[in-house]
Amino acid sequence: MDEKVLKGLTISCGILTLMFCILVFFLPDMRLKAQKLKENQESMKFSNVQEVIEKRDDLLGRIMLNMPEGISKDDVEVENLYMKRKIKVIFPKIIDDFFSQYKMAGSCNHIDEIKYYKSKEKSIIEFSVDKVYEVKKEFQADKIFIQFVDPHEIYDKVVVVDPGHGGDMPGAMKQGVTEKDINLDIVNELKAISEEKGNSKIKFYFTREDDTNPSLEERVSLANDSDADLFISVHNNASSDGKMSSLNGTQVMYDEKSIGKHGSKHFAEICLNNVCKSLGSYKRGLLKGDSIYIIRNSKVPVALIEVGFMTNSREIELLKSKNYQKKAADGIYNSVTQAFEEGY
């Protein structure tokens, strides 16, 4: 073979080898960038909400969206994630380049951020809002109107109920039972009672409805941000060393800075009387609670109810029973109604 040809082939092979090495080295990075580009196209976030919402003074407290083609009003879901201060509008199909195709107009004052993303063949617009709102939706022709309403414009009274602990914070544990589960069971009974009573003038919000663990700040801020009229936290007690003992009964903690006629201390007394009456439990009395984060940071009348002792052999058996949990919930509900009758 001619020496020049051989040399040329050697150089060509060297160049190809170098290009291959470069491609192999940079290919993962190229794929990552392509994936990020795709994710950016599928997820958009706007901190300056006026980028996507045309300001309209005639739509105070409302957002108007043009309905995507091929979607009826029955297809549109609205979720109010009030613990996260997020409201989702969900369309049942993937919509590319949403904000270019479908305009939004309205009031931006209560919206901190807007996010658009796709998930499981659905398109989702997520509004991060500045406080707790109720959401109303209205359809007119090819438009949907989302209205953010202060709860007190719909309900006479607002109550926030907090099942203590949750998630990786079980609270007291005895006989294979965790306090977090009993707390939630009692609050679920309270929720069922409130729905059964059907009092449309009272709105109950719950800091958790499953085995999650909201932070203490998130729990008390739900009461504060909703301008709740009452804040109730449901717990169960244990002996100081965690061992089984004869200690039993119901105790309620209160905010020692709130001792007026419609303050935390009197509300705690109402809770103590009603829960003990409903359960037939020993009345252990009231306890100052300013060492407890959610009590000292609550801006509304607060009561932390220690329903019973998990370290008492008789009381733990009662606390595990659905009948006893329902009685505890009855006592809490009666406390709420009495407090409102007294002008809270």
PDB file of N, CA and C in Angstrom, residues 124-166:
ATOM      1  N   ILE A 124     -52.151  20.617  34.477  1.00  0.00           N
ATOM      2  CA  ILE A 124     -52.483  21.175  35.787  1.00  0.00           C
ATOM      3  C   ILE A 124     -51.942  22.594  35.916  1.00  0.00           C
ATOM      4  N   ILE A 125     -52.830  23.518  36.277  1.00  0.00           N
ATOM      5  CA  ILE A 125     -52.419  24.864  36.651  1.00  0.00           C
ATOM      6  C   ILE A 125     -52.521  24.954  38.168  1.00  0.00           C
ATOM      7  N   GLU A 126     -51.419  25.306  38.801  1.00  0.00           N
ATOM      8  CA  GLU A 126     -51.357  25.347  40.259  1.00  0.00           C
ATOM      9  C   GLU A 126     -51.104  26.778  40.733  1.00  0.00           C
ATOM     10  N   PHE A 127     -52.055  27.303  41.497  1.00  0.00           N
ATOM     11  CA  PHE A 127     -51.939  28.650  42.060  1.00  0.00           C
ATOM     12  C   PHE A 127     -51.449  28.548  43.501  1.00  0.00           C
ATOM     13  N   SER A 128     -50.351  29.208  43.818  1.00  0.00           N
ATOM     14  CA  SER A 128     -49.919  29.359  45.213  1.00  0.00           C
ATOM     15  C   SER A 128     -50.482  30.682  45.719  1.00  0.00           C
ATOM     16  N   VAL A 129     -51.298  30.593  46.785  1.00  0.00           N
ATOM     17  CA  VAL A 129     -52.023  31.779  47.245  1.00  0.00           C
ATOM     18  C   VAL A 129     -51.510  32.230  48.612  1.00  0.00           C
ATOM     19  N   ASP A 130     -51.896  33.437  49.014  1.00  0.00           N
ATOM     20  CA  ASP A 130     -51.306  34.074  50.186  1.00  0.00           C
ATOM     21  C   ASP A 130     -51.952  33.689  51.512  1.00  0.00           C
ATOM     22  N   LYS A 131     -53.112  33.015  51.482  1.00  0.00           N
ATOM     23  CA  LYS A 131     -53.781  32.586  52.717  1.00  0.00           C
ATOM     24  C   LYS A 131     -54.764  31.471  52.373  1.00  0.00           C
ATOM     25  N   VAL A 132     -55.574  31.112  53.328  1.00  0.00           N
ATOM     26  CA  VAL A 132     -56.564  30.056  53.101  1.00  0.00           C
ATOM     27  C   VAL A 132     -57.796  30.639  52.428  1.00  0.00           C
ATOM     28  N   TYR A 133     -58.199  30.004  51.338  1.00  0.00           N
ATOM     29  CA  TYR A 133     -59.404  30.436  50.617  1.00  0.00           C
ATOM     30  C   TYR A 133     -60.312  29.233  50.366  1.00  0.00           C
ATOM     31  N   GLU A 134     -61.598  29.507  50.253  1.00  0.00           N
ATOM     32  CA  GLU A 134     -62.519  28.581  49.628  1.00  0.00           C
ATOM     33  C   GLU A 134     -62.534  28.911  48.133  1.00  0.00           C
ATOM     34  N   VAL A 135     -62.859  27.930  47.316  1.00  0.00           N
ATOM     35  CA  VAL A 135     -62.800  28.117  45.866  1.00  0.00           C
ATOM     36  C   VAL A 135     -64.170  27.863  45.258  1.00  0.00           C
ATOM     37  N   LYS A 136     -64.591  28.798  44.425  1.00  0.00           N
ATOM     38  CA  LYS A 136     -65.818  28.625  43.651  1.00  0.00           C
ATOM     39  C   LYS A 136     -65.455  28.630  42.167  1.00  0.00           C
ATOM     40  N   LYS A 137     -66.109  27.774  41.396  1.00  0.00           N
ATOM     41  CA  LYS A 137     -65.896  27.783  39.942  1.00  0.00           C
ATOM     42  C   LYS A 137     -67.222  28.010  39.237  1.00  0.00           C
ATOM     43  N   GLU A 138     -67.144  28.764  38.163  1.00  0.00           N
ATOM     44  CA  GLU A 138     -68.335  29.116  37.388  1.00  0.00           C
ATOM     45  C   GLU A 138     -67.979  29.050  35.904  1.00  0.00           C
ATOM     46  N   PHE A 139     -68.913  28.568  35.107  1.00  0.00           N
ATOM     47  CA  PHE A 139     -68.670  28.445  33.669  1.00  0.00           C
ATOM     48  C   PHE A 139     -69.615  29.362  32.909  1.00  0.00           C
ATOM     49  N   GLN A 140     -69.045  30.064  31.956  1.00  0.00           N
ATOM     50  CA  GLN A 140     -69.836  30.900  31.054  1.00  0.00           C
ATOM     51  C   GLN A 140     -69.302  30.713  29.646  1.00  0.00           C
ATOM     52  N   ALA A 141     -70.146  30.122  28.792  1.00  0.00           N
ATOM     53  CA  ALA A 141     -69.744  29.854  27.400  1.00  0.00           C
ATOM     54  C   ALA A 141     -68.433  29.065  27.400  1.00  0.00           C
ATOM     55  N   ASP A 142     -67.396  29.622  26.780  1.00  0.00           N
ATOM     56  CA  ASP A 142     -66.122  28.912  26.675  1.00  0.00           C
ATOM     57  C   ASP A 142     -65.116  29.373  27.713  1.00  0.00           C
ATOM     58  N   LYS A 143     -65.600  29.870  28.850  1.00  0.00           N
ATOM     59  CA  LYS A 143     -64.703  30.382  29.882  1.00  0.00           C
ATOM     60  C   LYS A 143     -65.026  29.762  31.239  1.00  0.00           C
ATOM     61  N   ILE A 144     -63.975  29.621  32.037  1.00  0.00           N
ATOM     62  CA  ILE A 144     -64.141  29.170  33.419  1.00  0.00           C
ATOM     63  C   ILE A 144     -63.638  30.279  34.340  1.00  0.00           C
ATOM     64  N   PHE A 145     -64.419  30.566  35.379  1.00  0.00           N
ATOM     65  CA  PHE A 145     -64.060  31.591  36.363  1.00  0.00           C
ATOM     66  C   PHE A 145     -63.752  30.902  37.689  1.00  0.00           C
ATOM     67  N   ILE A 146     -62.554  31.154  38.212  1.00  0.00           N
ATOM     68  CA  ILE A 146     -62.146  30.630  39.513  1.00  0.00           C
ATOM     69  C   ILE A 146     -62.150  31.785  40.501  1.00  0.00           C
ATOM     70  N   GLN A 147     -62.953  31.635  41.551  1.00  0.00           N
ATOM     71  CA  GLN A 147     -63.058  32.705  42.548  1.00  0.00           C
ATOM     72  C   GLN A 147     -62.432  32.257  43.867  1.00  0.00           C
ATOM     73  N   PHE A 148     -61.573  33.106  44.442  1.00  0.00           N
ATOM     74  CA  PHE A 148     -60.918  32.840  45.721  1.00  0.00           C
ATOM     75  C   PHE A 148     -61.678  33.614  46.802  1.00  0.00           C
ATOM     76  N   VAL A 149     -62.301  32.875  47.719  1.00  0.00           N
ATOM     77  CA  VAL A 149     -63.226  33.494  48.671  1.00  0.00           C
ATOM     78  C   VAL A 149     -62.741  33.283  50.104  1.00  0.00           C
ATOM     79  N   ASP A 150     -62.740  34.355  50.879  1.00  0.00           N
ATOM     80  CA  ASP A 150     -62.437  34.249  52.304  1.00  0.00           C
ATOM     81  C   ASP A 150     -63.481  33.324  52.950  1.00  0.00           C
ATOM     82  N   PRO A 151     -63.034  32.319  53.743  1.00  0.00           N
ATOM     83  CA  PRO A 151     -64.000  31.371  54.346  1.00  0.00           C
ATOM     84  C   PRO A 151     -65.129  32.045  55.104  1.00  0.00           C
ATOM     85  N   HIS A 152     -64.849  33.191  55.753  1.00  0.00           N
ATOM     86  CA  HIS A 152     -65.877  33.856  56.547  1.00  0.00           C
ATOM     87  C   HIS A 152     -66.936  34.541  55.687  1.00  0.00           C
ATOM     88  N   GLU A 153     -66.706  34.632  54.382  1.00  0.00           N
ATOM     89  CA  GLU A 153     -67.748  35.143  53.491  1.00  0.00           C
ATOM     90  C   GLU A 153     -68.784  34.075  53.185  1.00  0.00           C
ATOM     91  N   ILE A 154     -68.426  32.811  53.463  1.00  0.00           N
ATOM     92  CA  ILE A 154     -69.334  31.693  53.201  1.00  0.00           C
ATOM     93  C   ILE A 154     -69.886  31.120  54.506  1.00  0.00           C
ATOM     94  N   TYR A 155     -69.028  31.029  55.510  1.00  0.00           N
ATOM     95  CA  TYR A 155     -69.397  30.404  56.788  1.00  0.00           C
ATOM     96  C   TYR A 155     -69.398  31.440  57.913  1.00  0.00           C
ATOM     97  N   ASP A 156     -70.274  31.212  58.885  1.00  0.00           N
ATOM     98  CA  ASP A 156     -70.299  32.087  60.055  1.00  0.00           C
ATOM     99  C   ASP A 156     -69.070  31.862  60.938  1.00  0.00           C
ATOM    100  N   LYS A 157     -68.669  30.584  61.040  1.00  0.00           N
ATOM    101  CA  LYS A 157     -67.570  30.239  61.939  1.00  0.00           C
ATOM    102  C   LYS A 157     -66.613  29.256  61.264  1.00  0.00           C
ATOM    103  N   VAL A 158     -65.337  29.353  61.654  1.00  0.00           N
ATOM    104  CA  VAL A 158     -64.292  28.469  61.126  1.00  0.00           C
ATOM    105  C   VAL A 158     -63.565  27.820  62.301  1.00  0.00           C
ATOM    106  N   VAL A 159     -63.403  26.496  62.214  1.00  0.00           N
ATOM    107  CA  VAL A 159     -62.713  25.733  63.256  1.00  0.00           C
ATOM    108  C   VAL A 159     -61.585  24.931  62.613  1.00  0.00           C
ATOM    109  N   VAL A 160     -60.397  25.022  63.195  1.00  0.00           N
ATOM    110  CA  VAL A 160     -59.267  24.203  62.740  1.00  0.00           C
ATOM    111  C   VAL A 160     -59.012  23.126  63.788  1.00  0.00           C
ATOM    112  N   VAL A 161     -58.933  21.876  63.312  1.00  0.00           N
ATOM    113  CA  VAL A 161     -58.714  20.735  64.207  1.00  0.00           C
ATOM    114  C   VAL A 161     -57.409  20.037  63.801  1.00  0.00           C
ATOM    115  N   ASP A 162     -56.591  19.778  64.786  1.00  0.00           N
ATOM    116  CA  ASP A 162     -55.246  19.235  64.567  1.00  0.00           C
ATOM    117  C   ASP A 162     -55.082  17.885  65.264  1.00  0.00           C
ATOM    118  N   PRO A 163     -55.077  16.779  64.511  1.00  0.00           N
ATOM    119  CA  PRO A 163     -54.730  15.490  65.128  1.00  0.00           C
ATOM    120  C   PRO A 163     -53.221  15.454  65.387  1.00  0.00           C
ATOM    121  N   GLY A 164     -52.822  15.399  66.635  1.00  0.00           N
ATOM    122  CA  GLY A 164     -51.411  15.507  66.976  1.00  0.00           C
ATOM    123  C   GLY A 164     -50.549  14.406  66.392  1.00  0.00           C
ATOM    124  N   HIS A 165     -49.267  14.730  66.195  1.00  0.00           N
ATOM    125  CA  HIS A 165     -48.257  13.800  65.690  1.00  0.00           C
ATOM    126  C   HIS A 165     -48.583  13.346  64.256  1.00  0.00           C
ATOM    127  N   GLY A 166     -48.086  12.169  63.867  1.00  0.00           N
ATOM    128  CA  GLY A 166     -48.293  11.680  62.503  1.00  0.00           C
ATOM    129  C   GLY A 166     -46.978  11.396  61.809  1.00  0.00           C
TER     130      GLY A 166
END
